[in-house]
Amino acid sequence: MLEVRGIETFYGASQALFGVDLQVGEGQMVALLGRNGMGKTTTIRSICGLTPPRRGAVRFLDREIAGLRAFRVARLGVGLVPEGRRCFPNLTVRENLVATARGEGWDLDSVAALFPRLGERAGQIARTLSGGEQQMLAIGRALMTNPKLLILDEATEGLAPVIRQEIWAAIRDVKGRGQAILIVDKNLKDLLPLTDACVILEKGASVWSGSAAELADDAALQDRFLGV
């Protein structure tokens, strides 16, 4: 479904990515891992057209999308849950969800079934929600685009443990429906049991890829590339 090959991305004259490779198959969940500042969010921005790569290839559904504007990438079926949630603060929960709705499948009722809190707070202004509720809203908003590929950037960062578990339960549910997912998260304990494959970045380049089981069984590898 998604194939990223050797992308190099710059912010002005400063190079951030030096060759990132990854693949996501249909119905597959792939984790993009690495310490802070290693290029995970820039990789996502490169895929989504927010910071287009200068070199390399990004193919989605057998179409080259590197260089396409972000709204065109979204229309092709890439749904992004960005780091920091970025809900529309002055709109209600319902308005946030309806604003992005397209296609068939996910709708207000199915999102409310996935996150009952959103159904209960449909008329509430987004900025008044808790951080965890805003994260649920950001995920629901992305699902309302009925994406072929869902990208989650730090979906559980900074949340209370009970809210994190609700988010993980929802991700498990979404994956169980056959949704292809590319996810960035630091919580290996919850992440790896759900993940089919992992890619690790170091200083803006892919340095390891393999199954979640391989990574889970290799403490030295985790310590080398993911340890504090």
CSV table of C-alpha atoms in Angstrom, one decimal, residues 8-9 13 50 58 60 62 64 72 80-81 84 86 98 103 108 111 115 126 149 153 156 163 185-186 188 223:
chain,number,residue,atom,x,y,z
A,8,GLU,CA,15.9,12.8,1.9
A,9,THR,CA,14.1,15.8,3.3
A,13,ALA,CA,19.3,24.3,3.9
A,50,LEU,CA,3.6,18.7,4.4
A,58,VAL,CA,7.0,7.8,-1.9
A,60,PHE,CA,0.9,5.0,-2.3
A,62,ASP,CA,1.1,2.3,-6.9
A,64,GLU,CA,4.1,8.3,-6.8
A,72,ARG,CA,-4.2,15.8,-2.6
A,80,LEU,CA,-3.2,11.8,9.6
A,81,VAL,CA,-3.6,12.1,13.4
A,84,GLY,CA,-0.3,17.6,19.4
A,86,ARG,CA,-4.6,20.0,16.6
A,98,VAL,CA,-18.3,16.4,10.2
A,103,GLY,CA,-16.6,8.4,1.8
A,108,LEU,CA,-20.7,9.9,13.6
A,111,VAL,CA,-16.9,7.0,15.9
A,115,PHE,CA,-15.2,6.6,21.6
A,126,ALA,CA,-13.2,21.2,21.4
A,149,LEU,CA,-3.9,4.4,5.4
A,153,ASP,CA,2.0,10.4,15.4
A,156,THR,CA,-0.8,8.3,23.5
A,163,ILE,CA,-6.9,7.2,28.8
A,185,ASP,CA,4.7,5.7,19.8
A,186,LYS,CA,7.3,5.2,22.5
A,188,LEU,CA,6.7,-0.6,23.4
A,223,ASP,CA,18.8,-0.4,24.3
